[in-house]
mmCIF file of C-alpha atoms in Angstrom:
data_model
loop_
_atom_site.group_PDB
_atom_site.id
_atom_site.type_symbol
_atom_site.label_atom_id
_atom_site.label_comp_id
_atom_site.label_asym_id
_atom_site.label_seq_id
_atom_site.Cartn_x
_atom_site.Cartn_y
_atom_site.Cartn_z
ATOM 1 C CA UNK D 1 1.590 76.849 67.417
ATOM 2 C CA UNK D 2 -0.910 75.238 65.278
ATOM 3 C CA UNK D 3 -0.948 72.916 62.261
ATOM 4 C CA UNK D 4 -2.299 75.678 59.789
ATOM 5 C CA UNK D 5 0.674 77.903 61.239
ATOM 6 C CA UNK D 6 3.348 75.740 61.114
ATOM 7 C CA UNK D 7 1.989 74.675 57.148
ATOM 8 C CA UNK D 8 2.104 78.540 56.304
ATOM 9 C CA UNK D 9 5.701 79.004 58.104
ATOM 10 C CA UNK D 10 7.155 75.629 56.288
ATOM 11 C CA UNK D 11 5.476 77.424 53.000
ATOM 12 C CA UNK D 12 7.269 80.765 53.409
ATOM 13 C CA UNK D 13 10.681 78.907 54.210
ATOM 14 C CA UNK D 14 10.775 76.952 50.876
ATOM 15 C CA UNK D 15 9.622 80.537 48.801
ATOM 16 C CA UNK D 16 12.770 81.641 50.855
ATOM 17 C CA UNK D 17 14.823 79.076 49.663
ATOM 18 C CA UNK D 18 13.739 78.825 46.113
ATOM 19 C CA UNK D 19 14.405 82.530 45.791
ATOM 20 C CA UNK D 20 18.081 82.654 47.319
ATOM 21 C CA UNK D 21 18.931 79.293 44.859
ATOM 22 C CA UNK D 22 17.669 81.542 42.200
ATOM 23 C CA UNK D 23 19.927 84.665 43.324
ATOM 24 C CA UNK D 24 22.926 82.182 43.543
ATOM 25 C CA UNK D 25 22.115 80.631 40.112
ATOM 26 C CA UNK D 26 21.603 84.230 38.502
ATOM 27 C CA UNK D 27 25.318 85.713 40.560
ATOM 28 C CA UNK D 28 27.202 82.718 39.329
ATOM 29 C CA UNK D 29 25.882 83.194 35.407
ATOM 30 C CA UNK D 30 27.433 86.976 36.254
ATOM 31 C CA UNK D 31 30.320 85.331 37.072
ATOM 32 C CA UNK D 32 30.711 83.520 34.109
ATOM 33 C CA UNK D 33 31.587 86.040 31.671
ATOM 34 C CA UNK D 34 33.916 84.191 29.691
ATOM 35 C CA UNK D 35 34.918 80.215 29.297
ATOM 36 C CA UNK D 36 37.344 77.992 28.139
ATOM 37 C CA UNK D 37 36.647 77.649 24.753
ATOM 38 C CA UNK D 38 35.843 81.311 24.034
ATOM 39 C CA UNK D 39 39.599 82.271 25.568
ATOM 40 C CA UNK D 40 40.915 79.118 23.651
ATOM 41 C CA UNK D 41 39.555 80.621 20.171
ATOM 42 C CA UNK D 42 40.692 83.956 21.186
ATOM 43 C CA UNK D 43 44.416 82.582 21.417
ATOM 44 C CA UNK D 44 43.818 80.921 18.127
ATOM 45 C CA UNK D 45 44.008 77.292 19.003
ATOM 46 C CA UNK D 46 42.352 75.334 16.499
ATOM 47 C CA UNK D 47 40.204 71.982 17.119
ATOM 48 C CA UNK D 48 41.911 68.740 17.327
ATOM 49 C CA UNK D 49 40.893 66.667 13.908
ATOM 50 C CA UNK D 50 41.011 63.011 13.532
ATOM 51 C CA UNK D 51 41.523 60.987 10.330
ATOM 52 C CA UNK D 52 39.612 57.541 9.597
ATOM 53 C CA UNK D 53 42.169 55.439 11.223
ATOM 54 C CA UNK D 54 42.987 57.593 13.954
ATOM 55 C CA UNK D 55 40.445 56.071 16.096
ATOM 56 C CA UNK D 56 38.898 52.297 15.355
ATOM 57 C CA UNK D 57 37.287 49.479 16.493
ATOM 58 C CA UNK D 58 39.717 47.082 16.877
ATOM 59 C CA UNK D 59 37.997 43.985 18.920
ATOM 60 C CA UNK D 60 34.298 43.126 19.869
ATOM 61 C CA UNK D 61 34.358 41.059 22.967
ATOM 62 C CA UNK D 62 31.314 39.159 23.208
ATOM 63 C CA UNK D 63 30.194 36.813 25.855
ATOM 64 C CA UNK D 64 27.491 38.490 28.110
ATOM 65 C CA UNK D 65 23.874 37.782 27.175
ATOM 66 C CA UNK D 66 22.482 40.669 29.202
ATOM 67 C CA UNK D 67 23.045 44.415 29.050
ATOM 68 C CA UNK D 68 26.231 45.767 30.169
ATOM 69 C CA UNK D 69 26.045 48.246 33.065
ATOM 70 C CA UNK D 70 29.550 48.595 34.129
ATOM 71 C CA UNK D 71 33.423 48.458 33.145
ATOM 72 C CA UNK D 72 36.736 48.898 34.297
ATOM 73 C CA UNK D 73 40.287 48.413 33.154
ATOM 74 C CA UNK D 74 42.807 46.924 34.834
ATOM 75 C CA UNK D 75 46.216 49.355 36.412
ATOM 76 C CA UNK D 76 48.776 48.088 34.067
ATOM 77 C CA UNK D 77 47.379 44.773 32.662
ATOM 78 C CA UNK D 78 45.422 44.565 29.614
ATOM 79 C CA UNK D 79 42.591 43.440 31.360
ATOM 80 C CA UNK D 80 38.858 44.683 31.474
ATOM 81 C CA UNK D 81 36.129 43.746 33.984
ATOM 82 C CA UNK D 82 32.436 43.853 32.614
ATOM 83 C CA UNK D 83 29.412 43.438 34.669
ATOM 84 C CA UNK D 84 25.592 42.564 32.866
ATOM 85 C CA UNK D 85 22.582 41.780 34.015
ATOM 86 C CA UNK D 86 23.118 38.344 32.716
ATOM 87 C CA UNK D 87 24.427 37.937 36.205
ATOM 88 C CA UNK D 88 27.676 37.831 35.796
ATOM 89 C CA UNK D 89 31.038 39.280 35.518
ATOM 90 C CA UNK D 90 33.528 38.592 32.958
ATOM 91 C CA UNK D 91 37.303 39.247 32.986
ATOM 92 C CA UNK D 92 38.827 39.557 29.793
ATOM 93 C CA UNK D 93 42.259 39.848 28.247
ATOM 94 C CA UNK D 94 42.340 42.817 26.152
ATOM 95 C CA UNK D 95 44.004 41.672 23.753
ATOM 96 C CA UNK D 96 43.118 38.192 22.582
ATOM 97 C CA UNK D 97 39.258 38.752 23.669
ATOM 98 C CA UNK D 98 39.714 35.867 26.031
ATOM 99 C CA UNK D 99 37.360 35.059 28.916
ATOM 100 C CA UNK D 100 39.747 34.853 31.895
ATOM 101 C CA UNK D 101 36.848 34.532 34.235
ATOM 102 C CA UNK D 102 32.924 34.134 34.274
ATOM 103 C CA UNK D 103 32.018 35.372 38.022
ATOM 104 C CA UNK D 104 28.779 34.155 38.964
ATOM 105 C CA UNK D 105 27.029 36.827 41.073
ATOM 106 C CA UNK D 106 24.576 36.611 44.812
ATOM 107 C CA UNK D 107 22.546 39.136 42.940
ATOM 108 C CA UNK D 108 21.903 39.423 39.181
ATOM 109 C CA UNK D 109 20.539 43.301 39.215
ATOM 110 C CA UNK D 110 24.448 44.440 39.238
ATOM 111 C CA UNK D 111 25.041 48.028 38.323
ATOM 112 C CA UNK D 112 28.975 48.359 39.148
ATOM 113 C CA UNK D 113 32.453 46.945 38.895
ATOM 114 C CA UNK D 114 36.066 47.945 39.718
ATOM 115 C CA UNK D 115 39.132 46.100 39.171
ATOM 116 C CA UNK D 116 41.707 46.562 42.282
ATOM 117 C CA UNK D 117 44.889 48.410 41.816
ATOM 118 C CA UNK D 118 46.568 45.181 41.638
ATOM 119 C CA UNK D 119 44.428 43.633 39.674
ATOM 120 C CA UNK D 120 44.261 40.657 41.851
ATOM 121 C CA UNK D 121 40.697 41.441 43.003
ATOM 122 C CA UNK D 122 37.043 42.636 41.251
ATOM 123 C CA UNK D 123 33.980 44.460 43.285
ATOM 124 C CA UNK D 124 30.734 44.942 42.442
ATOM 125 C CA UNK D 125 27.300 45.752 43.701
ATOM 126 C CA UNK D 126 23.314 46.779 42.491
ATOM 127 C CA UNK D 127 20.614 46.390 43.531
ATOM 128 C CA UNK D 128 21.615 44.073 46.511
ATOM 129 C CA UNK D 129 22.525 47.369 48.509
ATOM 130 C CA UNK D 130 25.812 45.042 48.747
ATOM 131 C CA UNK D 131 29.377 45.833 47.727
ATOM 132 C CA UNK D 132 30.999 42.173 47.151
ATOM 133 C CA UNK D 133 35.091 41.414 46.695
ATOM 134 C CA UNK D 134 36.204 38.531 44.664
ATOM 135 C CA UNK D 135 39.662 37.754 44.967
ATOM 136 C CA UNK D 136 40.541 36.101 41.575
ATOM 137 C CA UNK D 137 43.405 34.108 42.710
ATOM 138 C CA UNK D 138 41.030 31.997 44.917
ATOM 139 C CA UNK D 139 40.282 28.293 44.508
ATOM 140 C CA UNK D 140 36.745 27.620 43.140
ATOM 141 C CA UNK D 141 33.839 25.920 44.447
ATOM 142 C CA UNK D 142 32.679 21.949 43.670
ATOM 143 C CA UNK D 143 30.664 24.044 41.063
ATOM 144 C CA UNK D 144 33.422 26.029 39.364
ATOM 145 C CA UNK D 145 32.265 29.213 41.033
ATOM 146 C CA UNK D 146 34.212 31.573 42.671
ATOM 147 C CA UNK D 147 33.516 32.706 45.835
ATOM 148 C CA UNK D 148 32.859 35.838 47.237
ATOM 149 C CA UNK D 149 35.682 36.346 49.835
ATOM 150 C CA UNK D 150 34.112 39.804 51.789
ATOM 151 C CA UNK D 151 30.577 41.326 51.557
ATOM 152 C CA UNK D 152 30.376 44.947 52.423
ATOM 153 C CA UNK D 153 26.981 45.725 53.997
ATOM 154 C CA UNK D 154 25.690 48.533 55.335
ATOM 155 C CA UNK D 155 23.954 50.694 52.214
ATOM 156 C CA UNK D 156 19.984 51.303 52.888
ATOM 157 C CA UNK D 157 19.997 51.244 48.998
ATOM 158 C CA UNK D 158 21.509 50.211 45.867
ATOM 159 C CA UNK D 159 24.935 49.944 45.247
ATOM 160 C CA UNK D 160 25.598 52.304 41.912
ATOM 161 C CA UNK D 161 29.029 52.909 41.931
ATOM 162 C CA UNK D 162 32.683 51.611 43.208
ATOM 163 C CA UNK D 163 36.399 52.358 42.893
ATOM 164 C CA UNK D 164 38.835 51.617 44.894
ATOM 165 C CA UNK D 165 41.587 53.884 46.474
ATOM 166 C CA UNK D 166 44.212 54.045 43.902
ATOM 167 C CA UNK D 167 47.352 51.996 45.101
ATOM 168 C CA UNK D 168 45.493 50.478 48.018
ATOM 169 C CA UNK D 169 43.387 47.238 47.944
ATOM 170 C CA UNK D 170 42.543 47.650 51.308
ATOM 171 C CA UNK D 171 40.168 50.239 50.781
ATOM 172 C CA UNK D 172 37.308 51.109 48.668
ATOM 173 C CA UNK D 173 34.686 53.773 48.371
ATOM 174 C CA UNK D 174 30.737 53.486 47.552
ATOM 175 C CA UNK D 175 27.851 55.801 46.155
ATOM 176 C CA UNK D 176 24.788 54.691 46.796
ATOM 177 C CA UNK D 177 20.703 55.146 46.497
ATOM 178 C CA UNK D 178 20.512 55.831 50.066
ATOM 179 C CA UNK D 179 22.145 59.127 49.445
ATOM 180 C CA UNK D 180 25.712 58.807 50.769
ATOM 181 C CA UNK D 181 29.136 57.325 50.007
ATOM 182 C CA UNK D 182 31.221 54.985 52.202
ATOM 183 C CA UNK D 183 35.046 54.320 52.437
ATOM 184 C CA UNK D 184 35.153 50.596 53.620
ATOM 185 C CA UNK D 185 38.056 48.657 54.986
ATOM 186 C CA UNK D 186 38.146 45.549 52.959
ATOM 187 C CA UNK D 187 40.611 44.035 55.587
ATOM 188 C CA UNK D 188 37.631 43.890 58.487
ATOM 189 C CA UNK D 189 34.590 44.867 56.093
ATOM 190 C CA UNK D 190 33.559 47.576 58.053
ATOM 191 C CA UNK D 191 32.968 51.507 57.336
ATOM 192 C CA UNK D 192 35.569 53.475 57.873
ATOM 193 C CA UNK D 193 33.217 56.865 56.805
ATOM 194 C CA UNK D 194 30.638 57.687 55.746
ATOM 195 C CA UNK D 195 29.528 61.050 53.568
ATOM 196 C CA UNK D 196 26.366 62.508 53.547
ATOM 197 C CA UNK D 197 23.256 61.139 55.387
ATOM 198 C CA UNK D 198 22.148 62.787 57.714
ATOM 199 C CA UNK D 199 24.762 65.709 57.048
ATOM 200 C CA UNK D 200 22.954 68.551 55.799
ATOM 201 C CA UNK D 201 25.927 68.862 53.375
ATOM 202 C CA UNK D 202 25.243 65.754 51.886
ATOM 203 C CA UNK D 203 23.362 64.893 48.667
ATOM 204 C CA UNK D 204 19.734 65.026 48.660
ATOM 205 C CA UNK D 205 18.849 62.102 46.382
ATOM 206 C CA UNK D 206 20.179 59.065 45.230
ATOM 207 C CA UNK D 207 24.281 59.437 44.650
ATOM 208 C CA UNK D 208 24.725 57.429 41.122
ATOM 209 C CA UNK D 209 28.384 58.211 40.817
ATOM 210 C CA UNK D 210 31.917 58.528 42.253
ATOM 211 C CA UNK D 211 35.812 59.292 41.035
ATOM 212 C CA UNK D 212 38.777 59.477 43.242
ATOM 213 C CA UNK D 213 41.390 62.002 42.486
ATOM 214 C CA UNK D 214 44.435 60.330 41.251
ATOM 215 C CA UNK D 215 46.701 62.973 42.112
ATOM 216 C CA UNK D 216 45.307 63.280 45.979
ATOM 217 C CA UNK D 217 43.523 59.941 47.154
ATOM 218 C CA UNK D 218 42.100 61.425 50.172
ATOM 219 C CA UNK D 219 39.538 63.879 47.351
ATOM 220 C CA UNK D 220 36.763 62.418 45.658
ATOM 221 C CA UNK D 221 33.686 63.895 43.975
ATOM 222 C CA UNK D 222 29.707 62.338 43.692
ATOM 223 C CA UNK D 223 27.253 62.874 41.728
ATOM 224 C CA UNK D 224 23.871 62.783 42.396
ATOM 225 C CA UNK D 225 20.099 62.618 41.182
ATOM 226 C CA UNK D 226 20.021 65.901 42.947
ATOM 227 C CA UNK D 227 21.624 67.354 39.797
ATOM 228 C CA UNK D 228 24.609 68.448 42.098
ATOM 229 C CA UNK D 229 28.368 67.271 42.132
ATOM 230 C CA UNK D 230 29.854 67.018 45.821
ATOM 231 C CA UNK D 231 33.552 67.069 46.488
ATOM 232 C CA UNK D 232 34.650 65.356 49.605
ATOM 233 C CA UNK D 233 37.718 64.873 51.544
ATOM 234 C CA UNK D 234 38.181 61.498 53.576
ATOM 235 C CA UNK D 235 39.089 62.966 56.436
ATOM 236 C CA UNK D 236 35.989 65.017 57.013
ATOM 237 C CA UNK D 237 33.268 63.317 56.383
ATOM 238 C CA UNK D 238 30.845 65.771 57.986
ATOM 239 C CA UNK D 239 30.428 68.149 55.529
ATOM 240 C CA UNK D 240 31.552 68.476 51.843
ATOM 241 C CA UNK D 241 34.390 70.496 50.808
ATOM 242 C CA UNK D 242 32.089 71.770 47.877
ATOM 243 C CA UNK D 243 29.049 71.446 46.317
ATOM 244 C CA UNK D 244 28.739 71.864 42.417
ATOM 245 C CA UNK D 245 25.640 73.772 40.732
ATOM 246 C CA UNK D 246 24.640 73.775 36.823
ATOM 247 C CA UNK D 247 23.043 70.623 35.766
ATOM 248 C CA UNK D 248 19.175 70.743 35.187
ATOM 249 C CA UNK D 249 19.051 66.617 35.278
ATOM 250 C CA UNK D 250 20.517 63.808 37.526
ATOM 251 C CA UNK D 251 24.488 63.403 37.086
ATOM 252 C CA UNK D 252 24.599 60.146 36.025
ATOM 253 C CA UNK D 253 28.745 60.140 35.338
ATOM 254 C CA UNK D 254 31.943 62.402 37.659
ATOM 255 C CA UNK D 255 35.621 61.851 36.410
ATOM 256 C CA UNK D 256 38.838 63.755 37.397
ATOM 257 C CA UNK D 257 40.579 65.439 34.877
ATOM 258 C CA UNK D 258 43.916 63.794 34.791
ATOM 259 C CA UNK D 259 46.112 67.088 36.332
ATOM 260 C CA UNK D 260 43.110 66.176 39.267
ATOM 261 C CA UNK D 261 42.329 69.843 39.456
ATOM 262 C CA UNK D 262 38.962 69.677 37.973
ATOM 263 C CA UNK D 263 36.707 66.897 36.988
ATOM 264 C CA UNK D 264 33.779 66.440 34.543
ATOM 265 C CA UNK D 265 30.007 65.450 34.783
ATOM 266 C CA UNK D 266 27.449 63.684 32.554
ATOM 267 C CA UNK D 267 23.891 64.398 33.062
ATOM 268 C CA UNK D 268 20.209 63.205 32.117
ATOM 269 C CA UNK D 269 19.986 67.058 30.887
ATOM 270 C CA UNK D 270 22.416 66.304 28.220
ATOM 271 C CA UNK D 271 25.261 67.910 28.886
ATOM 272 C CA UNK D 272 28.951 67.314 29.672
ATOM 273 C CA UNK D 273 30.471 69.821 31.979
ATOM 274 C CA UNK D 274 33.779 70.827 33.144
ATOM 275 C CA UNK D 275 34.403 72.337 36.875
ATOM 276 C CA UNK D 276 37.376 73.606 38.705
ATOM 277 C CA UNK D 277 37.535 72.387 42.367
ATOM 278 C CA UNK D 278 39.916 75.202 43.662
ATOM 279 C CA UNK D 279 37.539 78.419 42.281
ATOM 280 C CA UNK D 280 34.082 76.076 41.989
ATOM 281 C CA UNK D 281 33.231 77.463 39.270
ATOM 282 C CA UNK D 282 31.709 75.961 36.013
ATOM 283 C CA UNK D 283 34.342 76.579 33.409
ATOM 284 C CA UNK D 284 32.488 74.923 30.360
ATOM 285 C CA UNK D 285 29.528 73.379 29.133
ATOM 286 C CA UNK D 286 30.029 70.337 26.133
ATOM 287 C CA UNK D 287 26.230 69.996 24.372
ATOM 288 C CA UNK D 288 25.214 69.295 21.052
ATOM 289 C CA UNK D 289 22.681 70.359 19.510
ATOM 290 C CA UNK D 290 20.402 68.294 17.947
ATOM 291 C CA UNK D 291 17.566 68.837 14.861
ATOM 292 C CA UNK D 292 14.924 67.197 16.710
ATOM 293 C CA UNK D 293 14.903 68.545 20.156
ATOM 294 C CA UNK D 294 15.574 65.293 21.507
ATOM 295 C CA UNK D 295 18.202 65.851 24.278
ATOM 296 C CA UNK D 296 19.898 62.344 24.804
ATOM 297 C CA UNK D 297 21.090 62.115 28.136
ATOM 298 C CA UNK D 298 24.707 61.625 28.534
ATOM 299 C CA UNK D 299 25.349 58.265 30.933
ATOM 300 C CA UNK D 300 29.311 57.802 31.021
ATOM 301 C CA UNK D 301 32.027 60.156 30.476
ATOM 302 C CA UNK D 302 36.012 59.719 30.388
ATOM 303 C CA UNK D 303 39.248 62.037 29.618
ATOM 304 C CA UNK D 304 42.000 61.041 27.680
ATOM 305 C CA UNK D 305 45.314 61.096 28.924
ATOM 306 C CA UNK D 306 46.108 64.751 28.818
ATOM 307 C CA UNK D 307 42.465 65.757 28.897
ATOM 308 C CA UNK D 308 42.337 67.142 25.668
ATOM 309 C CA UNK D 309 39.673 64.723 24.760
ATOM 310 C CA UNK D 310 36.368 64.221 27.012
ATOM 311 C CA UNK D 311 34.755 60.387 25.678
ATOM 312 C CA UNK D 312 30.880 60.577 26.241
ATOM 313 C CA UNK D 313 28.549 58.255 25.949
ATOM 314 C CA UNK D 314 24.639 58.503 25.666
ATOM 315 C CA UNK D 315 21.666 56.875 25.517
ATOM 316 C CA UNK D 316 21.265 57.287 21.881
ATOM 317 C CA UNK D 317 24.108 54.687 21.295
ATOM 318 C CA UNK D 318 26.275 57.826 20.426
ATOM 319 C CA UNK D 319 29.281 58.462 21.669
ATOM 320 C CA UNK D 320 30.947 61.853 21.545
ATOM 321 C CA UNK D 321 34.692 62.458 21.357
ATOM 322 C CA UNK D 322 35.145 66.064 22.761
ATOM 323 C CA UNK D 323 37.601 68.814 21.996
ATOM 324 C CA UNK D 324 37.587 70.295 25.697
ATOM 325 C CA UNK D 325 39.787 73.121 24.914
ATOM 326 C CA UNK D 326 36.622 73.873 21.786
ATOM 327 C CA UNK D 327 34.007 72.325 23.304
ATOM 328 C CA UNK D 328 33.569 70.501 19.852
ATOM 329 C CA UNK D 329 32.754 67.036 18.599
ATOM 330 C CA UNK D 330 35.770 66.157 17.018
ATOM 331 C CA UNK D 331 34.259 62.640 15.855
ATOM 332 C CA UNK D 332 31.146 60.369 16.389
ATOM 333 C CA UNK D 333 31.951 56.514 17.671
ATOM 334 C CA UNK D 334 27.972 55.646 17.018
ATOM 335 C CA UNK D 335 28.436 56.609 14.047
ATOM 336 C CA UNK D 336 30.716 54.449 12.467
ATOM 337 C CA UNK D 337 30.716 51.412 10.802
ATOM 338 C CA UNK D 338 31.586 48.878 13.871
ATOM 339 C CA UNK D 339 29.089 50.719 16.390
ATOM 340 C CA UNK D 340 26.907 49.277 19.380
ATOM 341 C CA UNK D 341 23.479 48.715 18.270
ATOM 342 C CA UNK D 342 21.550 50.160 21.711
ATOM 343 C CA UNK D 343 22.477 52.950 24.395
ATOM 344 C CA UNK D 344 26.471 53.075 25.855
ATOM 345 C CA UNK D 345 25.927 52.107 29.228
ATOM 346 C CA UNK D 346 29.669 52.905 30.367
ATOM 347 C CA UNK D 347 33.434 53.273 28.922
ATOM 348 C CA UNK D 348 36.814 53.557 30.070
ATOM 349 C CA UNK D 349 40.228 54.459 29.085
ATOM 350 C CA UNK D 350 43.239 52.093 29.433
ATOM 351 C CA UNK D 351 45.879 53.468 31.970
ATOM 352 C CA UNK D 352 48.384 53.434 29.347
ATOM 353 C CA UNK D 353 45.559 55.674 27.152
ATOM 354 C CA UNK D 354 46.099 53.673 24.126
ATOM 355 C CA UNK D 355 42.523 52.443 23.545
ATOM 356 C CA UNK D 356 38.998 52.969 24.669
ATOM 357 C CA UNK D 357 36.627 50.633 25.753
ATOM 358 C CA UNK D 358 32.558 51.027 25.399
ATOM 359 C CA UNK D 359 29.665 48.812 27.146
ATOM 360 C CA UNK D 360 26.644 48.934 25.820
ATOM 361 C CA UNK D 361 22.555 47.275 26.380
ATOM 362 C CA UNK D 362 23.493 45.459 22.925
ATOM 363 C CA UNK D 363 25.569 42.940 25.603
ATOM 364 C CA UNK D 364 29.028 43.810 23.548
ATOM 365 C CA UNK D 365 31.998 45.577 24.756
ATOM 366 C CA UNK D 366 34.140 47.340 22.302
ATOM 367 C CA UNK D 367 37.770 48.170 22.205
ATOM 368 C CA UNK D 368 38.546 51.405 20.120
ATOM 369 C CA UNK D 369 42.390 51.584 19.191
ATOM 370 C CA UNK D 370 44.248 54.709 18.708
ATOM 371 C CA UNK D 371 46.128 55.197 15.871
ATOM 372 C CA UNK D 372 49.421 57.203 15.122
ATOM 373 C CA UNK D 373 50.198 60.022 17.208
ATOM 374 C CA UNK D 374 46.494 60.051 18.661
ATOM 375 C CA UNK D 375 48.142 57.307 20.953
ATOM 376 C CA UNK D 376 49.309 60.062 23.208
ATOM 377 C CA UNK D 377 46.770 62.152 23.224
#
């Protein structure tokens, strides 16, 4: 067969494959014939409303002198973990705004941080294709440093994302600009599995984010510059258990919904979405529209504790508090008085949902405190 054949063979097999994604796109639209806020406003529900001290910024914690990238709260301590491209991450007590400690990093370029479910240990990793563990109980160096007590290597690129296995801090999972996740053994450093590759399942561009299912450790779900979401299962690391259509951009942000039966995405197209991992199916789209056609794309997202709220941050230096049962902006954080000045880089909710915490390129993290009977919400 010869090069001019195999060209026009190669040719015909993409038209194929463009034109079944384009059947599967149009059947799933026909499947969508009604969503979640359409059936909510059909029961009569009416949109959650907040007052001007239900939600507030309560503390500024400032200390970084580079853009934040990443946060994460602590299990039951009022702690918070930052990483910025200053170089550095800070651990900070909550509630006094305290510097617990300044973490000197191998590798400035960080992009990710997770506390352990004990809180007795911090990750990281960017652009060192590197996960490193800190253990903060360690002794420091002659220079006040502390160490990095295991390096997980292995990544062919970047390290954009880590959590690690709720209740265990013996195990932690990766996403990565080499296109797969890992689920490492901290204990011996080495992969335990790996998800996606050279699986034809996997994701086909950089994976930029990961969340484990709280409710069943062994599920967690990517997402991907491929503008897919993946769910995978632990124990089969071959192929995923689902892959997730809708997005038009890169999903930049995946979180479970707290009941773990569906999770949310974040996407450079500017939309928050909602998906059910049992049926697959998209069950609603959160977007805003805005006056001047500029789409802002949306880089972290978070639920509240019973999910009625979805927390989205975007490049803009909005950030979005969602009515997911309405699908409507119940308030603006970016546009209050105590707002970041640049783009929210990342958030996170407290385990105990009380408060809300925002990063942001201004080098400030802020700690938003509910008020009243928002507290549980």
């Amino acid at each position: 067969m010869s090069v001019a054949e195999l060209k026009e063979r190669h040719s015909a097999a993409i038209d194929t494959v463009n034109s079944l994604r384009h059947r599967l796109k149009q059947k799933r639209l026909s499947l969508l014939d009604t969503d979640i806020c359409e059936y909510a406003r059909s029961q009569g529900r009416t949109p959650v409303t907040f007052g001007p001290t239900d939600l507030v910024c309560c503390r500024t914690l400032q200390g970084h002198t580079g853009k934040v990238y990443s946060l994460d709260w602590t299990s039951e301590k009022s702690q918070i973990v930052s990483a910025s491209q200053d170089g550095r991450l800070i651990v900070w007590n909550a509630l006094t705004r305290q510097k617990i400690h300044a973490i000197k990093l191998p590798c400035a370029w960080v992009m990710t941080c997770a506390f352990s479910p004990t809180g007795q240990s911090v990750a990281c990793g960017g652009l060192d294709s590197v996960c490193s563990i800190f253990h903060l109980n360690s002794p420091t160096d002659k220079d006040g440093n502390l160490p990095v007590s295991r390096m997980l290597s292995g990544h062919k690129g970047y390290v954009s994302s880590c959590q690690y296995v709720p209740d265990e801090d013996t195990h932690l999972i990766t996403g990565s600009g080499d296109q797969t996740c890992v689920l490492w053994d901290i204990t011996t450093g080495l992969k335990t599995s790996v998800f996606g590759g050279e699986f034809q399942s996997g994701h086909t561009a950089d994976v930029y984010s990961i969340s484990i299912n709280a409710s069943n450790s062994r599920m967690f779900v990517s997402g991907s510059c491929d503008a897919t979401a993946r769910l995978w299962d632990t124990r089969v690391a071959s192929r995923a258990v689902r892959t997730f259509h809708g997005h038009e951009g890169d999903v930049n942000a995946v979180k479970f919904f707290p009941d773990g039966n569906r999770f949310g995405t974040g996407s450079d197209d500017g939309t928050c979405r909602l998906f059910d991992i049992r049926t697959g199916h998209q069950l609603q789209v959160y977007y805003q529209q805005h006056s001047d056609n500029d789409i802002p794309p949306v880089t972290s997202i978070a639920f509240s504790a019973s999910g009625r709220l979805l927390f989205a941050g975007y490049t803009n230096g909005d950030c979005y508090v969602w009515d997911t049962l309405l699908a409507k902006v119940v308030l603006n954080l970016g546009s209050l008085q105590d707002s970041h000045d640049d783009r929210i880089s990342c958030l996170g909710l407290s385990a105990d949902g009380s408060a809300l915490c925002t990063g942001s390129w201004d080098t400030n993290l802020k700690i938003w405190a509910f008020g009243g009977h928002r507290k549980t919400t």
